[in-house]
Coordinates of C-alpha atoms and ligand atoms in Angstrom, one line a residue:
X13 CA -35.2 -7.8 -12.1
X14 CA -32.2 -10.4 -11.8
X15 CA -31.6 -12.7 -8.8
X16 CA -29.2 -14.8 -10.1
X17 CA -25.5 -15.1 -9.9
X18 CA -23.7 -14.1 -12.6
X19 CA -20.3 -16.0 -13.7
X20 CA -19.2 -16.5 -17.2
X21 CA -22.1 -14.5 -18.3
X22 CA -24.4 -17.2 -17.4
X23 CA -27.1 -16.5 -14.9
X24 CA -27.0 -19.8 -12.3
X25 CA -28.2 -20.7 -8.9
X26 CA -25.9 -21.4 -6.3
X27 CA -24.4 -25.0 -6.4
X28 CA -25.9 -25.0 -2.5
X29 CA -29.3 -24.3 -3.6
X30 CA -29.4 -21.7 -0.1
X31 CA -31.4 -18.2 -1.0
X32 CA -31.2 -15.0 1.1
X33 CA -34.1 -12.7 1.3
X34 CA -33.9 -8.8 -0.3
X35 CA -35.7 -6.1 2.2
X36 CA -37.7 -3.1 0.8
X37 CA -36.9 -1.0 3.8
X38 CA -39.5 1.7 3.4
X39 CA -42.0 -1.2 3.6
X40 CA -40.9 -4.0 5.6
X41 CA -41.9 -6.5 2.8
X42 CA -39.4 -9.3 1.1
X43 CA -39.1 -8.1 -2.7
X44 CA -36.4 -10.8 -3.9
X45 CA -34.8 -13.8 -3.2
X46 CA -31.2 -14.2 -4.3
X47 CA -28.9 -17.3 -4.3
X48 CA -26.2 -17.5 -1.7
X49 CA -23.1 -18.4 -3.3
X50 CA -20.9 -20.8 -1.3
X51 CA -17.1 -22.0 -2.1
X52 CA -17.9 -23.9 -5.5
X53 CA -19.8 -20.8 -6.9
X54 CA -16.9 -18.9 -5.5
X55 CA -14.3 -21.2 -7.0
X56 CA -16.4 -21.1 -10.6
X57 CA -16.3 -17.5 -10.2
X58 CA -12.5 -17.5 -9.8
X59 CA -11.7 -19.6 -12.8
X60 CA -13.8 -17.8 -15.3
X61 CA -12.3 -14.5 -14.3
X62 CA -8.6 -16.3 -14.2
X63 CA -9.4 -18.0 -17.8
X64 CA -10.7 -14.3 -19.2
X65 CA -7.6 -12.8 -18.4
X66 CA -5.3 -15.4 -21.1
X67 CA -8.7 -15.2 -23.1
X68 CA -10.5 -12.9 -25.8
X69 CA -10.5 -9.8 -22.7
X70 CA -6.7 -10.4 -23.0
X71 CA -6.1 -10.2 -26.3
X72 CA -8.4 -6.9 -26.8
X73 CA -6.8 -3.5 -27.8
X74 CA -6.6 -1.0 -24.8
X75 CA -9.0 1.5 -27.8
X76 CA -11.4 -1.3 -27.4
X77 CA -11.5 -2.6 -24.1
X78 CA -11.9 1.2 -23.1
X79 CA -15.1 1.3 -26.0
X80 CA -17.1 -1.5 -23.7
X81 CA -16.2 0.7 -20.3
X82 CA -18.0 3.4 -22.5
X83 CA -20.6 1.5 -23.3
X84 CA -21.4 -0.1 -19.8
X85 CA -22.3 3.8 -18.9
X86 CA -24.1 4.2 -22.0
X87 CA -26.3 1.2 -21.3
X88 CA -26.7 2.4 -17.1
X89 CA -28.2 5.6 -18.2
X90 CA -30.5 3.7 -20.7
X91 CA -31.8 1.9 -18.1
X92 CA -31.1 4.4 -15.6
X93 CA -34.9 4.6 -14.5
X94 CA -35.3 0.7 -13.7
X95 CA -31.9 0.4 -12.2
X96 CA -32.7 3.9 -10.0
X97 CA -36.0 2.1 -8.7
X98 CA -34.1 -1.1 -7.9
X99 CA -31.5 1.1 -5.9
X100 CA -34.4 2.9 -4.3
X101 CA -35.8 -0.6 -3.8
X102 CA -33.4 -2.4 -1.5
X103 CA -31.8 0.7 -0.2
X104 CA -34.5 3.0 1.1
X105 CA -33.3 6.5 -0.4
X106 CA -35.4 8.8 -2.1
X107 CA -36.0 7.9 -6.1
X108 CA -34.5 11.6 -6.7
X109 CA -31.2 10.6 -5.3
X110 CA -31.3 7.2 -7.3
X111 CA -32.2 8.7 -10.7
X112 CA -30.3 12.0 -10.2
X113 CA -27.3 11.4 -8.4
X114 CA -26.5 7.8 -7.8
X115 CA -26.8 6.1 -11.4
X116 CA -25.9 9.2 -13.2
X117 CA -22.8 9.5 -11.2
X118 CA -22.0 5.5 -11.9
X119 CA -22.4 6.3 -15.4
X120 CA -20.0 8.9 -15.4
X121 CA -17.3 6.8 -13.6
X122 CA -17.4 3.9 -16.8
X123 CA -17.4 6.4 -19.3
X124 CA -14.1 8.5 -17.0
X125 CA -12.5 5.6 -16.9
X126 CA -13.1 4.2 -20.8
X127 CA -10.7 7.1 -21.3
X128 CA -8.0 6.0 -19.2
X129 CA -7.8 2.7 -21.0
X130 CA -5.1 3.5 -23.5
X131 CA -3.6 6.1 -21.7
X132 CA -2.0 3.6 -18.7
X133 CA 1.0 2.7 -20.2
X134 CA 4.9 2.4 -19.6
X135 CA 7.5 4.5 -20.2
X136 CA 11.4 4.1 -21.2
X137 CA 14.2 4.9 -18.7
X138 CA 17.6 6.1 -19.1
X139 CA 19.7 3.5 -17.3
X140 CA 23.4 3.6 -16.9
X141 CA 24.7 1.2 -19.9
X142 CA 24.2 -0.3 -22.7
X143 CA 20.9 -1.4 -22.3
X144 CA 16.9 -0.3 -23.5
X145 CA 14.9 -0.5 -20.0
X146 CA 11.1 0.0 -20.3
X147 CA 8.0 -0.9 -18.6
X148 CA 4.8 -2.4 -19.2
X149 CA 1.7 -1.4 -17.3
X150 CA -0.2 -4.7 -16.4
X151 CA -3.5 -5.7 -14.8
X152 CA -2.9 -7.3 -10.9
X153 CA -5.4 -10.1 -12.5
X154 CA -8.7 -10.8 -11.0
X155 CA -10.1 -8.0 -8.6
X156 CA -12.8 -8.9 -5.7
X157 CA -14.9 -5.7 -5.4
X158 CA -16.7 -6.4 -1.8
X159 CA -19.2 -3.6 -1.6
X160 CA -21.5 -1.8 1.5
X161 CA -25.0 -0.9 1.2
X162 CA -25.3 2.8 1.1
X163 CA -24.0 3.2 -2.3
X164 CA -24.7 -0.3 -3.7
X165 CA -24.1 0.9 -7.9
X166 CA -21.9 3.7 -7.3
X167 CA -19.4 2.0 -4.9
X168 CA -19.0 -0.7 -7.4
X169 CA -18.4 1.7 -10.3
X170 CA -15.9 3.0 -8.4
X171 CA -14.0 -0.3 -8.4
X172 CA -15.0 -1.9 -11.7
X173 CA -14.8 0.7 -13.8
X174 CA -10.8 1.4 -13.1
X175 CA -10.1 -2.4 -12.9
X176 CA -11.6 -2.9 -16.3
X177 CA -10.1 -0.2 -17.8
X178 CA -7.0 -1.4 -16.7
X179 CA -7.7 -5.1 -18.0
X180 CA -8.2 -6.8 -14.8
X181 CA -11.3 -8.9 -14.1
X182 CA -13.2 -9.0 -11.1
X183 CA -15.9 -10.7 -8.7
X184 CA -19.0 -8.1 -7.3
X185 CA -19.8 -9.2 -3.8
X186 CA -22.5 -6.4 -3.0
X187 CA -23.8 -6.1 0.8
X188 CA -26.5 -9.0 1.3
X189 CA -29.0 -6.0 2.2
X190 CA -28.7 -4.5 -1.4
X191 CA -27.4 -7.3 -4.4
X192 CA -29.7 -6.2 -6.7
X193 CA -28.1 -3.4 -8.5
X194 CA -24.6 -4.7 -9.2
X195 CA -26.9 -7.6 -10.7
X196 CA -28.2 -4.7 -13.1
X197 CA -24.7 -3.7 -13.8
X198 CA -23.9 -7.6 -14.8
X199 CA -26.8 -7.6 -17.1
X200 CA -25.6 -3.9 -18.7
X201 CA -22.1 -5.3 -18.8
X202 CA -23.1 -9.0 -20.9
X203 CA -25.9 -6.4 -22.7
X204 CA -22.5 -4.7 -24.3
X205 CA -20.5 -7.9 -25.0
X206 CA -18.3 -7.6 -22.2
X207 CA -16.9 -11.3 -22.7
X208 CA -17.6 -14.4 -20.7
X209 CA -15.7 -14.1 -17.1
X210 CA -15.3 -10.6 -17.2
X211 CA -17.2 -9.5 -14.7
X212 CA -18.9 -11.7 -12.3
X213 CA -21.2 -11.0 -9.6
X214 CA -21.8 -13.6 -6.5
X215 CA -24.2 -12.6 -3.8
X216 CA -24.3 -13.5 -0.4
X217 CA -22.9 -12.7 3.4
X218 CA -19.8 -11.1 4.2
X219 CA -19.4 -13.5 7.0
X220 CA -19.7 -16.7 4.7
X221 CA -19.2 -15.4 1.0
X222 CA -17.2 -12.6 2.1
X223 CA -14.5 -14.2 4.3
X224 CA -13.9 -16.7 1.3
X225 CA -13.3 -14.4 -0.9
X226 CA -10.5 -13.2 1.5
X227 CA -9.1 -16.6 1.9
X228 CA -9.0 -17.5 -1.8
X229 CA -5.8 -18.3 -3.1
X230 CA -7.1 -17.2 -6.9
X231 CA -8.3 -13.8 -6.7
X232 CA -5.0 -11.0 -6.4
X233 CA -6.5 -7.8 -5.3
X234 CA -9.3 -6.8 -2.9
X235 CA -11.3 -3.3 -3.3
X236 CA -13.2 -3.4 -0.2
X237 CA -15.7 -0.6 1.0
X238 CA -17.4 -0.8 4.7
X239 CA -16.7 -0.9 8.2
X240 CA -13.7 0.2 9.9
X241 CA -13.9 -3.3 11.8
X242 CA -14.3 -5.4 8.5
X243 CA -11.5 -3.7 6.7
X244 CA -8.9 -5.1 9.8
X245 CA -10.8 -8.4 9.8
X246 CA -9.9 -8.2 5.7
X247 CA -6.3 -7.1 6.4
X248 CA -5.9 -9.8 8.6
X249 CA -7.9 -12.5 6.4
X250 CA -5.6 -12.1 3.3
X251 CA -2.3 -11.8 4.6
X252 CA -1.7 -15.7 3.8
X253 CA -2.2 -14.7 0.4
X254 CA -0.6 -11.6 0.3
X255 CA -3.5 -9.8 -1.7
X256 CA -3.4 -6.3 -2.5
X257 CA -5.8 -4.3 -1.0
X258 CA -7.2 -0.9 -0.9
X259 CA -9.6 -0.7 2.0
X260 CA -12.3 2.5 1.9
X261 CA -13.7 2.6 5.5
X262 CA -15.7 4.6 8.2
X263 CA -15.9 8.0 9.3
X264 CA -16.6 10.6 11.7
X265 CA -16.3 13.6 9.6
X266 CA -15.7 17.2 11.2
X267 CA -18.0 20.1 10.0
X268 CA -16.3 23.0 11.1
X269 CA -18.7 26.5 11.0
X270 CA -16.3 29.8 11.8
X271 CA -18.2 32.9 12.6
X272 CA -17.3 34.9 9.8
X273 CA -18.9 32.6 7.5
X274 CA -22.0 32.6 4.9
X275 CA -24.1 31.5 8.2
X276 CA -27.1 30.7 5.9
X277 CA -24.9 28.6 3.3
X278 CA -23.0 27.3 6.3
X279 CA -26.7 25.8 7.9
X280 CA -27.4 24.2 4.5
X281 CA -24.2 22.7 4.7
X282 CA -24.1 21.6 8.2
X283 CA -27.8 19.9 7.7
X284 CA -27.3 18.6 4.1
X285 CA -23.5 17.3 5.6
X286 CA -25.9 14.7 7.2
X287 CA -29.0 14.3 6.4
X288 CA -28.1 13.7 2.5
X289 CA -27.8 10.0 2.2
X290 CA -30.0 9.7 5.4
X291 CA -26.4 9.8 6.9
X292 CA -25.6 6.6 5.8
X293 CA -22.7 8.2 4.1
X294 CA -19.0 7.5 4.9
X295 CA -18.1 11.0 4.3
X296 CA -20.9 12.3 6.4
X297 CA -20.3 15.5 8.1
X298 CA -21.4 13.8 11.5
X299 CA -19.3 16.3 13.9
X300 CA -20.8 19.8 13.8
X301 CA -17.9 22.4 15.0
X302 CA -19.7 25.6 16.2
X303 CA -17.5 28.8 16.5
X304 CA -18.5 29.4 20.3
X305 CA -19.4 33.3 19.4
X306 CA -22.4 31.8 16.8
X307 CA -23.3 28.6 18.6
X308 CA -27.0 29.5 20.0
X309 CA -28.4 31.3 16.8
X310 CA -26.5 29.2 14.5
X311 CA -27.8 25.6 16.2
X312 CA -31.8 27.2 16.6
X313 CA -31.4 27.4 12.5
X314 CA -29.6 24.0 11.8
X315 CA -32.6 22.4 14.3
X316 CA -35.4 24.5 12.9
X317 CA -33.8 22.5 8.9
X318 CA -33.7 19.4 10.4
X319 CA -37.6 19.7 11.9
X320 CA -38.5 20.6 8.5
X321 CA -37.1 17.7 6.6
X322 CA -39.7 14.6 7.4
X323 CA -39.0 10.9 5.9
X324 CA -41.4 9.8 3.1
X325 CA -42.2 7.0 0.7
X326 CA -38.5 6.8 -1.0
X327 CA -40.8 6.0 -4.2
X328 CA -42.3 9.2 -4.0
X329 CA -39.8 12.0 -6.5
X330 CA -40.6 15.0 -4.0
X331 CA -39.2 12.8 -1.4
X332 CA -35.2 14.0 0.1
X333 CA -35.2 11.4 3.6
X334 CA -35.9 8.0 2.7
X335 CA -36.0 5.0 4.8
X336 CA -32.9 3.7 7.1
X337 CA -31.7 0.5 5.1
X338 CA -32.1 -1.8 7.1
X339 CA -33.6 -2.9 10.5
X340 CA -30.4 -3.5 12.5
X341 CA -29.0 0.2 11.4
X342 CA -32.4 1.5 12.7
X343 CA -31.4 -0.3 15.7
X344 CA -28.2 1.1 15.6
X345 CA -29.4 4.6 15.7
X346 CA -31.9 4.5 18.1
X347 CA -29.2 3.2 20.4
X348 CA -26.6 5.8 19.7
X349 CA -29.8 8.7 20.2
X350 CA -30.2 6.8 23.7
X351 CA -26.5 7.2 24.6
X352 CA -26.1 10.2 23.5
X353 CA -29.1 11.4 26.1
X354 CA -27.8 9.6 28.4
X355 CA -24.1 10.9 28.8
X356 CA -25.9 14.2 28.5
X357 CA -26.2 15.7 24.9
X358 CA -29.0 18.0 24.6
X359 CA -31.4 16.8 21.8
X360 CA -32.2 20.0 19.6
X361 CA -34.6 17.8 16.8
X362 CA -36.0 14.7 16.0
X363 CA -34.6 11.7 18.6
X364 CA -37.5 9.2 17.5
X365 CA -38.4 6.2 15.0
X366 CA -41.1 8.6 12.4
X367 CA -44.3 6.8 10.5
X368 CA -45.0 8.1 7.2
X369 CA -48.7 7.1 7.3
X370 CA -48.2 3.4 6.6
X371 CA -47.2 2.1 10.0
X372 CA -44.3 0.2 8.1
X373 CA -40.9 0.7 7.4
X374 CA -37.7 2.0 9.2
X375 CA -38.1 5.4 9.3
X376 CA -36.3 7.9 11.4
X377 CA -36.5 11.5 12.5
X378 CA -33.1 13.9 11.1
X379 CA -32.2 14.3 15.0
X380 CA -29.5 17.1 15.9
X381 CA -27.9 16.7 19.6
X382 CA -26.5 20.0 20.9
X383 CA -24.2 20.4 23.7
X384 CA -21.7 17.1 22.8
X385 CA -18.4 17.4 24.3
X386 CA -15.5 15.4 23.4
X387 CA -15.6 12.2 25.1
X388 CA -19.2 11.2 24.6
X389 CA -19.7 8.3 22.5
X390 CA -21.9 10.4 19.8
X391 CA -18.4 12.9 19.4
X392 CA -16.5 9.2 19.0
X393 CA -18.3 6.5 17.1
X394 CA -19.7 6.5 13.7
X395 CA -23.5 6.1 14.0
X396 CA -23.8 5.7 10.0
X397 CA -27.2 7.6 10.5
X398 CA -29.2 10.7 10.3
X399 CA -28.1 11.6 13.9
X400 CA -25.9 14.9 14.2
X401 CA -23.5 15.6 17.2
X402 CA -22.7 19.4 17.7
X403 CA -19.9 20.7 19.3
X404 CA -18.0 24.2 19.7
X405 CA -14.5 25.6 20.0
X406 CA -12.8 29.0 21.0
X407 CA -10.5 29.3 18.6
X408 CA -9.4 28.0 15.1
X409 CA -6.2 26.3 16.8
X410 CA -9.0 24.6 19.0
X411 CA -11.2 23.8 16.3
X412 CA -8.2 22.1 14.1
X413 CA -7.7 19.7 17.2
X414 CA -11.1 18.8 18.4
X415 CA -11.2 17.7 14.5
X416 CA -8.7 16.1 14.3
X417 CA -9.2 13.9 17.6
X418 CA -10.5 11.1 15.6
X419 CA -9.3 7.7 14.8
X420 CA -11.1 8.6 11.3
X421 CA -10.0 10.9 8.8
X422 CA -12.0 10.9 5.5
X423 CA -13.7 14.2 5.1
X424 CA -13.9 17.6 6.7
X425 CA -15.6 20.9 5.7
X426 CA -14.4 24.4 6.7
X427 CA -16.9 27.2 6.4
X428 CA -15.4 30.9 6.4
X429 CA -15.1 33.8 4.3
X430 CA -11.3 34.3 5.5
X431 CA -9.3 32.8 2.5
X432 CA -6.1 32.2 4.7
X433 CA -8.3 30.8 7.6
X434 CA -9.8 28.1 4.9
X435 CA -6.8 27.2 3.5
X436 CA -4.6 27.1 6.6
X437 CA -7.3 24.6 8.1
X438 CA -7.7 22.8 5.1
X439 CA -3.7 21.7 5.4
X440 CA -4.0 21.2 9.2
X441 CA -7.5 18.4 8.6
X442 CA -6.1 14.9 8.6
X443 CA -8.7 13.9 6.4
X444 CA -8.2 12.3 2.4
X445 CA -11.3 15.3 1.2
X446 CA -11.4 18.9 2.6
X447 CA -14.7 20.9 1.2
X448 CA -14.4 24.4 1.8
X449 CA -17.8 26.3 1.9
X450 CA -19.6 23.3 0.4
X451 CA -19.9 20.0 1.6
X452 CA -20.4 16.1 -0.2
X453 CA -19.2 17.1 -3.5
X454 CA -17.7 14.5 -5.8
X455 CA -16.5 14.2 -9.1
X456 CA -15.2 10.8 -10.6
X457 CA -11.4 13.0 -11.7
X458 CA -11.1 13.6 -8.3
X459 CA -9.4 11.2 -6.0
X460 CA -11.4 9.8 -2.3
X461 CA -10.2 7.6 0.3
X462 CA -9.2 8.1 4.1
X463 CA -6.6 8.8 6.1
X464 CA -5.4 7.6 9.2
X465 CA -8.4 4.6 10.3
X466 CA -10.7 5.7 7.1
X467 CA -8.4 3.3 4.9
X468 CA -6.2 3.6 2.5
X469 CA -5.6 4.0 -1.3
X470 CA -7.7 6.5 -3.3
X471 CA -10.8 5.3 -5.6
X472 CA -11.5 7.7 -8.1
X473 CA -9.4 10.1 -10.6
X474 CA -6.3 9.2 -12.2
X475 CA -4.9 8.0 -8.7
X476 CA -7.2 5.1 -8.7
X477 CA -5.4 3.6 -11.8
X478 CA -2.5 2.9 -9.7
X479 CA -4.1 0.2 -7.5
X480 CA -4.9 -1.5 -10.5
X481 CA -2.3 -1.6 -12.5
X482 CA 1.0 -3.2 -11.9
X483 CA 4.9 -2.7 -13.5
X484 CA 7.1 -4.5 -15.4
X485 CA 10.5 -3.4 -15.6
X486 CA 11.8 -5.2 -19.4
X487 CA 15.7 -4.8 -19.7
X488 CA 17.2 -5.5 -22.9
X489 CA 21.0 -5.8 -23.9
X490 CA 22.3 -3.4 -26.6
X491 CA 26.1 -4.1 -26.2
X492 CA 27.6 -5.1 -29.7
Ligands
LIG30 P1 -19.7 -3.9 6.3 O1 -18.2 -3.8 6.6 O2 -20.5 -4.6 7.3 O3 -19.9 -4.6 5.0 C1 -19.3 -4.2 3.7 C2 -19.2 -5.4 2.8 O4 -18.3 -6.3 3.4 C3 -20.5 -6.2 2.6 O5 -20.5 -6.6 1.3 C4 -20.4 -7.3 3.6 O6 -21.1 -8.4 3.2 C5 -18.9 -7.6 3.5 N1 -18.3 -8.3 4.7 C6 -18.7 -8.2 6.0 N2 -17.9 -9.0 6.7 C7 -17.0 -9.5 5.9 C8 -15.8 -10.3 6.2 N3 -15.5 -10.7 7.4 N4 -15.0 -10.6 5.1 C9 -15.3 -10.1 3.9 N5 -16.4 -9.4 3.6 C10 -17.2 -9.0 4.6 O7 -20.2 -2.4 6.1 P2 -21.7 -1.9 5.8 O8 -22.4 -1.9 7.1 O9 -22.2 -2.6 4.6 O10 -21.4 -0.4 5.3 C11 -21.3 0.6 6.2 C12 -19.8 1.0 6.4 O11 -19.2 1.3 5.2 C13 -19.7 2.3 7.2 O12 -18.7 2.1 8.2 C14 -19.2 3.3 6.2 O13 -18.5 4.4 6.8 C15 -18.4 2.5 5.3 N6 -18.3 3.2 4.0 C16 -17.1 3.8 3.7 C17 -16.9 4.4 2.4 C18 -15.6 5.0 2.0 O14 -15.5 5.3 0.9 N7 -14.7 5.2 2.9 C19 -18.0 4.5 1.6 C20 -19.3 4.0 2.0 C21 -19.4 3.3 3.2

């Protein structure tokens, strides 16, 4: 295990000497200590990523700077089983979701983008006049990839893998809570002779590290991945510096059940919608919608799922609801359960901290609240937990606007057998992904982002490419 920066593809301490502990979650224990990088890390950071751009990365073929994206997948999945423990690790989700979803899935992002490389390019124009216009595709320069801790690996593959492939360099900042994987992905990058510079990783706190990576006058683009709060805070932090950004934020996603739906596929959905992840999922379908006509038999079942589902030892591969990843989001949850009784809500399953045996770790119970109206909290605020709020509506006219009465918009699902009804919702949801009759499904070719308050720009598919790549119009003079 690394717990080391990484800059210039040397592995240092921080100039500052300070360390920040790493959290196994599922057991309460300290299992790393990593360097917090201050200003001069930063600034070292900044000029080997600046110098790699004019250097050997520069000067590579777009064939073979696409060949090392390859390869950094190739090397993830040969070391997919130590990198899935270390995600398991600091994150608290179940070894099965590590090893079978999350690292395959980063994989598959490197080697989707290695194919892009030589295939972002300009194109001639026919100007009036004389004249032979083209453009050039460039990199923005050096990318800051400032990453949550839900998906720790995959949300950076998101980011590097189209930045590199493009011919950028960047800076990993992962969450504090979870560093330890993107310092995997450093060590599968230098393993494949990704040059000096090319990708650096600095760990430490978003409210030290992180805000001077928003300040720095060297870096040109920001990818940033969290909190709703933190993106504005981001926005408001680079504006001296103009920086590009594409900020991937929070969400309150509508699950919306219609009577004449697969009711059994449509309970899987509603339960998987949230408890998959352990809810700490941006795209989690948090808001149940409940066709009025339905709403008793189909809640009993989506309770009677949730009962069955306990937490266990993330470690264990039988295990699907791991720890909550930290302390303070355990916290979090429990509050929002509390509120939610409170104004009201009627809880249908779970409401309490669980014990798997050990008396450690930060367990919680999948919890369902029926009976959520509108204006309670739960119906308002993302919890970023394993806490579902159900509501219902009368119509589909009423369902499309109790889903869309949300400062979010990042996902949606619409279950129904009614092919017109699916897709007549499915362009009414202000949301950036509609799943119809399935629910957290993604594929690296197709695009993800938010509307309205969820962010903006797309990670992902061919649309990804754009926020890392800039164009230069070249003009030349024909006129004899
Ligand atoms: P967060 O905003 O607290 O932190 C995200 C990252 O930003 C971390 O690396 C953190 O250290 C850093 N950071 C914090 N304050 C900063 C600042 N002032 N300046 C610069 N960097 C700063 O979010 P989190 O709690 O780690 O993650 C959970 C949030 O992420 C949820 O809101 C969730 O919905 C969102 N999320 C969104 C998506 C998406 O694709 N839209 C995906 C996953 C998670």
């Amino acid at each position: 295990m690394r717990s080391q920066l990484f800059i210039n593809n040397e592995w240092r301490d921080a100039d500052s000497g300070a360390m920040l502990d790493v959290i196994n979650p599922a057991t309460e224990e300290t299992i790393a200590r990593v360097p917090s990088a201050g200003q001069a890390d930063l600034d070292g950071a900044v000029a080997a990523a600046r110098a790699a751009l004019d250097g050997p990365w520069g000067r590579l073929s777009a064939r073979d700077r696409g060949r090392l994206v390859w390869n950094i997948g190739e090397k993830l999945m040969e070391r997919a089983d130590d990198i899935a423990r270390l995600e398991t690790l600091h994150n608290g989700k179940p070894i099965f979701e590590s090893r079978r979803i999350e690292v395959p899935a980063a994989a598959d992002c490197f080697r989707y983008y290695a194919g892009w490389a030589d295939k972002v390019h300009g194109e001639t124009i026919p100007v009036s006049g004389n004249y032979l216009t083209y453009t050039l595709r460039e990199p923005v320069g050096v990318v800051a990839a400032i990453v949550p801790w839900n998906f720790p690996l995959l949300l950076t593959a998101w980011k590097v893998a189209p930045a590199l492939a493009c011919g950028n360099t960047v800076i990993i900042k992962p969450a504090s809570q979870t560093p330890l994987t993107a310092l995997a992905l450093a060590e599968a990058a230098a393993a494949v002779g990704l040059p000096p510079g090319v990708l650096n990783v600095l760990t430490g706190p978003g409210s030290t590290l992180g805000e001077m990576i928003v300040a720095h006058g060297g870096i040109d683009k920001i990818a940033f991945t969290g909190e709703t709060s933190t993106g504005r805070q981001i926005m408001r932090g680079s504006a001296a510096s103009l920086k590009r950004l594409t900020l991937e934020l929070g969400g309150k996603s509508p699950n919306i059940v219609f009577a004449d739906a697969d009711l059994d596929a449509a309970v899987r959905g509603a339960t998987t919608g949230i408890f998959y992840g352990k809810g700490e999922v941006c795209a989690a379908g948090s808001r149940l919608f409940v066709d009025r006509s339905i709403r008793d038999q189909f809640l009993d079942k989506v309770a009677a799922r949730a009962k069955q589902l306990t937490p266990g030892d993330p470690m264990n591969p039988r295990t699907r609801l791991g720890a909550i990843a930290s302390r303070t989001q355990l916290e979090t949850d429990l509050r929002h359960i509390e509120l939610a009784k409170q104004e009201g809500a009627t809880l249908l399953a779970g409401g309490a901290r669980a014990d798997i045996g050990t008396g450690k770790g930060y367990f919680l119970q999948p919890t369902v609240f029926g009976g959520v109206t509108p204006a309670m909290t739960i119906a308002r605020e993302e919890i970023f937990g394993p806490v579902l709020a159900a509501l219902e509506f009368a119509d589909v006219d009423e369902a499309i606007a109790r889903a869309n009465d949300t400062s979010y918009g990042l996902a949606a699902g619409v279950w129904t057998r009614d092919i017109k009804k699916a897709h007549y919702v499915a362009r009414k949801l202000q949301a950036g992904t509609v799943w119809i009759n399935t629910y957290n499904i993604y594929d690296t070719a197709a695009p993800f982002g938010g509307y309205k308050q969820s962010g903006f720009g797309r990670e992902m598919g061919a649309h990804a490419l754009e926020h890392y790549s800039q164009i230069k119009s070249v003009w030349v003079d024909l006129n004899q």
